[in-house]
Each structure stands twice: as C-alpha cells, then as structure tokens.
Amino acid sequence: MLRRLALTAVVSLAALATAVPVSTASGSVSSGPVSSGSVSSGSVSSGSVPSAVPTTGPFAAARPSLGPLPLPVPPLPGFLDGGAGKGTGEANEVLTRLTVSVENTGVAGADGTFELECGPTGGSHPQGQAACDRLAEAGATRAGRQELFRPTPEGTMCTMIHGGDATARIVGTWEGRAVDTTASRRDGCEIARWNSLVPVLPDVR
C-alpha cells in the first residue's frame, strides 16, 4: 500500500516538472499551464488595444492638445481694405454729377443745358475735364467747399456793376453733397461768383 502511494506521488511530480512556465515583460504568470481562453494578471487582455500615445513618463507632456479647429478669416470689407474689394454698388458711383443750364450769355455755343460728371470725367459739358479740375481744386480746401456754390448772403454790400444778362443754374451732387444754386452777373458780388465757377460756367468776360 505504501509503495503504491509513493509511486503515485512520483508520477504527479514528474507531470508538474514537464509544465513550461509563461513569462511576460512585466513579470511571470502562474507556473501552471496557460489556458486557451484566459491569461493571468501581468499579461495583456486579448480584448484591449494598447494606446500609441504615452500617458505617463517623461513623454506624457508631449501629447498633442486637440482643440477646436480655427475658423477661416472672412475677407475685409471694401471700406477697411483700401478699396481692394470694390466692384459694385456705391464704390463705383460717380460722386460729382451736375446739370448746368446757361442762358443769355451772348457767346456762341455757351447757352444750353449740359451734363457734367467727374470721377471719371463724362457728360456733355464742352469743357468737362477743365470743369472737373476746377471743382477738385475748390474741394481740396475747406473754404472752397463752403464758398464755391454758396449764394451771396443777404445784406452784402456789392458794387453796382452790371456784367450782362447771363444767368445760370447748377443742380446735382458735388463730391456727394447736394447742389442747387443760381448765378448771374447783375452786380459785383454775382460777377465774382460767376467768375469763380469758370469753366463750370462759361467765361463771358
């Protein structure tokens, strides 16, 4: 009986000695045989996938910080980008457009109704470019902008000089400002006004 028990113990020890232990990088697993469906602690589970981005250690600080994507910058409007976006609308409007009506000058070709446009120069005015240059010269100074089309103030002392029967009316816009004025040559003040508007008005001196 004792002999049989000793033989059984020897066979069991021999079977245990033939089992191969499984080791991993992090440590060794149990000394028993590895089952086909499970792995002991220290090994990677068959259902998980290791992360390619380190979460610990010296390289963890180098992980990219993913934030919201930057939005595209919209183009500047035309009034902030120096006019680069101009193409339609008010950017291309002619800011000076006048209708000049002249009568009783006694000068051939001077009487009539003429259209004047500036920026670019256009219309039927016989001296369009020179007239636009005169308007630009007056518009370059504050006094010119205030005085060019302003009528003679009431009560102004004017010399009693009759400069002829010519009359004129100018209606429209000048550099974006509304204009509606008349001119004549009935006295020294009106003659001076007329002459200041030449060549928008004809030179009848």
Tab-separated table of C-alpha atoms in Angstrom:
chain	number	residue	atom	x	y	z
A	1	MET	CA	0.000	0.000	0.000
A	2	LEU	CA	2.740	2.479	0.926
A	3	ARG	CA	4.638	1.564	-2.212
A	4	ARG	CA	1.631	2.407	-4.389
A	5	LEU	CA	1.223	5.817	-2.746
A	6	ALA	CA	4.902	6.623	-3.267
A	7	LEU	CA	4.678	5.675	-6.958
A	8	THR	CA	1.628	7.930	-7.416
A	9	ALA	CA	3.476	10.888	-5.833
A	10	VAL	CA	6.468	10.412	-8.142
A	11	VAL	CA	4.227	10.398	-11.239
A	12	SER	CA	2.499	13.603	-10.094
A	13	LEU	CA	5.832	15.358	-9.530
A	14	ALA	CA	7.042	14.325	-12.970
A	15	ALA	CA	3.901	15.756	-14.582
A	16	LEU	CA	4.379	19.087	-12.808
A	17	ALA	CA	8.024	19.245	-13.878
A	18	THR	CA	7.104	18.960	-17.560
A	19	ALA	CA	4.832	22.075	-17.455
A	20	VAL	CA	6.532	25.174	-19.080
A	21	PRO	CA	6.077	28.464	-17.129
A	22	VAL	CA	4.962	31.531	-19.139
A	23	SER	CA	6.743	34.868	-18.504
A	24	THR	CA	5.952	38.424	-19.639
A	25	ALA	CA	7.882	41.662	-19.761
A	26	SER	CA	6.209	42.842	-16.590
A	27	GLY	CA	6.644	39.630	-14.615
A	28	SER	CA	5.887	35.918	-14.681
A	29	VAL	CA	2.483	34.332	-14.684
A	30	SER	CA	1.488	31.345	-12.624
A	31	SER	CA	3.548	28.205	-13.024
A	32	GLY	CA	0.651	26.174	-14.323
A	33	PRO	CA	-0.146	25.628	-17.988
A	34	VAL	CA	-1.737	28.543	-19.872
A	35	SER	CA	-5.371	28.004	-20.730
A	36	SER	CA	-6.587	28.864	-24.202
A	37	GLY	CA	-9.163	31.394	-23.025
A	38	SER	CA	-7.534	33.319	-20.190
A	39	VAL	CA	-4.263	34.897	-19.133
A	40	SER	CA	-3.356	35.585	-15.540
A	41	SER	CA	-2.596	39.077	-14.159
A	42	GLY	CA	0.513	40.709	-15.668
A	43	SER	CA	-0.406	39.842	-19.256
A	44	VAL	CA	-2.394	41.946	-21.727
A	45	SER	CA	-6.056	41.095	-22.125
A	46	SER	CA	-6.924	39.803	-25.578
A	47	GLY	CA	-9.795	42.345	-25.911
A	48	SER	CA	-7.848	45.591	-25.256
A	49	VAL	CA	-5.605	47.597	-27.636
A	50	PRO	CA	-2.604	49.475	-26.179
A	51	SER	CA	-2.543	53.285	-26.756
A	52	ALA	CA	0.141	54.699	-29.071
A	53	VAL	CA	0.233	57.973	-27.072
A	54	PRO	CA	2.094	57.801	-23.738
A	55	THR	CA	0.013	58.753	-20.721
A	56	THR	CA	2.788	58.525	-18.125
A	57	GLY	CA	6.518	59.065	-18.007
A	58	PRO	CA	8.725	61.827	-19.492
A	59	PHE	CA	6.951	61.815	-22.882
A	60	ALA	CA	3.471	62.350	-21.476
A	61	ALA	CA	3.893	66.180	-21.613
A	62	ALA	CA	4.471	65.994	-25.368
A	63	ARG	CA	0.969	64.697	-26.053
A	64	PRO	CA	-0.775	66.889	-28.643
A	65	SER	CA	-3.539	69.092	-27.284
A	66	LEU	CA	-6.501	68.762	-29.589
A	67	GLY	CA	-8.711	71.848	-29.532
A	68	PRO	CA	-11.330	73.317	-31.866
A	69	LEU	CA	-10.182	73.859	-35.443
A	70	PRO	CA	-9.525	77.551	-36.339
A	71	LEU	CA	-12.251	79.258	-38.326
A	72	PRO	CA	-11.351	80.818	-41.706
A	73	VAL	CA	-10.825	84.587	-41.637
A	74	PRO	CA	-13.516	86.369	-43.692
A	75	PRO	CA	-12.373	88.937	-46.257
A	76	LEU	CA	-12.307	92.580	-45.194
A	77	PRO	CA	-14.934	94.810	-46.392
A	78	GLY	CA	-14.117	97.261	-49.046
A	79	PHE	CA	-14.054	100.284	-46.740
A	80	LEU	CA	-11.262	98.710	-44.482
A	81	ASP	CA	-9.054	97.103	-47.125
A	82	GLY	CA	-8.266	100.274	-49.064
A	83	GLY	CA	-10.829	99.614	-51.778
A	84	ALA	CA	-9.386	96.273	-52.924
A	85	GLY	CA	-12.831	94.716	-52.836
A	86	LYS	CA	-14.618	97.411	-54.842
A	87	GLY	CA	-16.606	96.259	-57.797
A	88	THR	CA	-20.263	97.152	-57.464
A	89	GLY	CA	-22.549	99.468	-55.553
A	90	GLU	CA	-21.559	102.793	-54.051
A	91	ALA	CA	-17.825	102.181	-54.519
A	92	ASN	CA	-18.204	102.802	-58.285
A	93	GLU	CA	-20.753	105.638	-58.127
A	94	VAL	CA	-19.776	108.994	-59.649
A	95	LEU	CA	-19.689	111.382	-56.688
A	96	THR	CA	-19.978	114.514	-58.851
A	97	ARG	CA	-22.844	114.745	-61.301
A	98	LEU	CA	-24.149	118.202	-62.215
A	99	THR	CA	-26.640	119.658	-64.667
A	100	VAL	CA	-25.548	123.119	-65.805
A	101	SER	CA	-28.120	125.348	-67.547
A	102	VAL	CA	-26.914	128.635	-69.050
A	103	GLU	CA	-28.890	131.401	-70.799
A	104	ASN	CA	-28.354	134.823	-72.367
A	105	THR	CA	-24.569	134.808	-72.459
A	106	GLY	CA	-24.251	136.237	-75.936
A	107	VAL	CA	-21.390	133.783	-76.552
A	108	ALA	CA	-21.751	131.264	-79.353
A	109	GLY	CA	-22.161	127.735	-78.035
A	110	ALA	CA	-22.239	128.830	-74.404
A	111	ASP	CA	-26.011	128.712	-73.878
A	112	GLY	CA	-27.690	125.401	-73.229
A	113	THR	CA	-28.063	122.589	-70.716
A	114	PHE	CA	-25.038	120.385	-70.153
A	115	GLU	CA	-24.312	117.316	-68.046
A	116	LEU	CA	-21.046	117.123	-66.121
A	117	GLU	CA	-19.641	114.048	-64.390
A	118	CYS	CA	-16.336	113.796	-62.561
A	119	GLY	CA	-14.500	110.682	-61.411
A	120	PRO	CA	-14.254	109.709	-64.256
A	121	THR	CA	-14.981	112.713	-66.439
A	122	GLY	CA	-18.078	112.371	-68.568
A	123	GLY	CA	-21.215	114.067	-69.814
A	124	SER	CA	-21.924	116.656	-72.484
A	125	HIS	CA	-20.192	119.636	-70.869
A	126	PRO	CA	-17.977	121.325	-73.531
A	127	GLN	CA	-15.108	121.767	-71.042
A	128	GLY	CA	-15.646	118.672	-68.943
A	129	GLN	CA	-12.076	117.966	-67.826
A	130	ALA	CA	-11.274	121.604	-67.057
A	131	ALA	CA	-14.547	121.930	-65.136
A	132	CYS	CA	-13.771	118.806	-63.088
A	133	ASP	CA	-10.294	120.140	-62.359
A	134	ARG	CA	-11.803	123.390	-61.057
A	135	LEU	CA	-14.232	121.509	-58.830
A	136	ALA	CA	-11.410	119.342	-57.480
A	137	GLU	CA	-9.310	122.440	-56.764
A	138	ALA	CA	-12.146	124.048	-54.809
A	139	GLY	CA	-12.945	120.815	-52.983
A	140	ALA	CA	-9.363	120.476	-51.773
A	141	THR	CA	-9.810	123.306	-49.244
A	142	ARG	CA	-12.410	123.878	-46.559
A	143	ALA	CA	-13.061	127.426	-47.738
A	144	GLY	CA	-13.555	126.242	-51.298
A	145	ARG	CA	-16.057	123.595	-50.237
A	146	GLN	CA	-18.020	126.162	-48.258
A	147	GLU	CA	-17.917	129.075	-50.695
A	148	LEU	CA	-17.990	127.714	-54.244
A	149	PHE	CA	-21.738	127.209	-54.604
A	150	ARG	CA	-22.955	129.368	-51.723
A	151	PRO	CA	-25.155	132.289	-52.823
A	152	THR	CA	-24.289	135.831	-51.872
A	153	PRO	CA	-25.517	136.397	-48.295
A	154	GLU	CA	-28.416	138.802	-47.828
A	155	GLY	CA	-27.349	142.342	-46.970
A	156	THR	CA	-23.907	142.064	-48.566
A	157	MET	CA	-22.642	145.407	-49.915
A	158	CYS	CA	-21.930	144.871	-53.633
A	159	THR	CA	-20.711	147.258	-56.289
A	160	MET	CA	-23.365	148.320	-58.759
A	161	ILE	CA	-21.689	146.908	-61.838
A	162	HIS	CA	-23.821	145.230	-64.456
A	163	GLY	CA	-21.941	142.399	-66.087
A	164	GLY	CA	-24.575	141.319	-68.599
A	165	ASP	CA	-27.804	139.363	-68.753
A	166	ALA	CA	-26.325	135.874	-68.430
A	167	THR	CA	-27.934	133.568	-65.888
A	168	ALA	CA	-27.200	130.006	-64.872
A	169	ARG	CA	-28.452	127.240	-62.631
A	170	ILE	CA	-26.423	124.297	-61.350
A	171	VAL	CA	-28.202	121.274	-59.861
A	172	GLY	CA	-26.903	117.865	-58.775
A	173	THR	CA	-24.247	116.464	-56.452
A	174	TRP	CA	-20.689	117.614	-55.902
A	175	GLU	CA	-18.402	115.169	-54.094
A	176	GLY	CA	-21.519	113.570	-52.636
A	177	ARG	CA	-23.089	116.865	-51.457
A	178	ALA	CA	-26.346	118.181	-52.884
A	179	VAL	CA	-26.068	121.321	-55.023
A	180	ASP	CA	-28.841	123.648	-56.220
A	181	THR	CA	-27.715	127.190	-56.912
A	182	THR	CA	-28.199	130.022	-59.378
A	183	ALA	CA	-25.767	132.611	-60.697
A	184	SER	CA	-25.978	135.862	-62.611
A	185	ARG	CA	-23.888	138.917	-63.444
A	186	ARG	CA	-26.174	141.625	-62.123
A	187	ASP	CA	-23.670	143.182	-59.658
A	188	GLY	CA	-20.106	142.953	-58.455
A	189	CYS	CA	-20.805	140.103	-55.986
A	190	GLU	CA	-22.576	137.956	-58.575
A	191	ILE	CA	-19.917	138.661	-61.184
A	192	ALA	CA	-17.269	137.452	-58.723
A	193	ARG	CA	-19.297	134.284	-58.017
A	194	TRP	CA	-19.715	133.583	-61.724
A	195	ASN	CA	-16.034	134.058	-62.424
A	196	SER	CA	-15.106	131.697	-59.565
A	197	LEU	CA	-17.191	128.970	-61.253
A	198	VAL	CA	-15.454	129.265	-64.640
A	199	PRO	CA	-15.051	126.860	-66.506
A	200	VAL	CA	-18.037	125.070	-64.934
A	201	LEU	CA	-19.854	128.172	-66.214
A	202	PRO	CA	-18.722	129.754	-69.491
A	203	ASP	CA	-16.274	132.631	-69.437
A	204	VAL	CA	-18.265	135.622	-70.701
A	205	ARG	CA	-15.900	138.414	-69.654
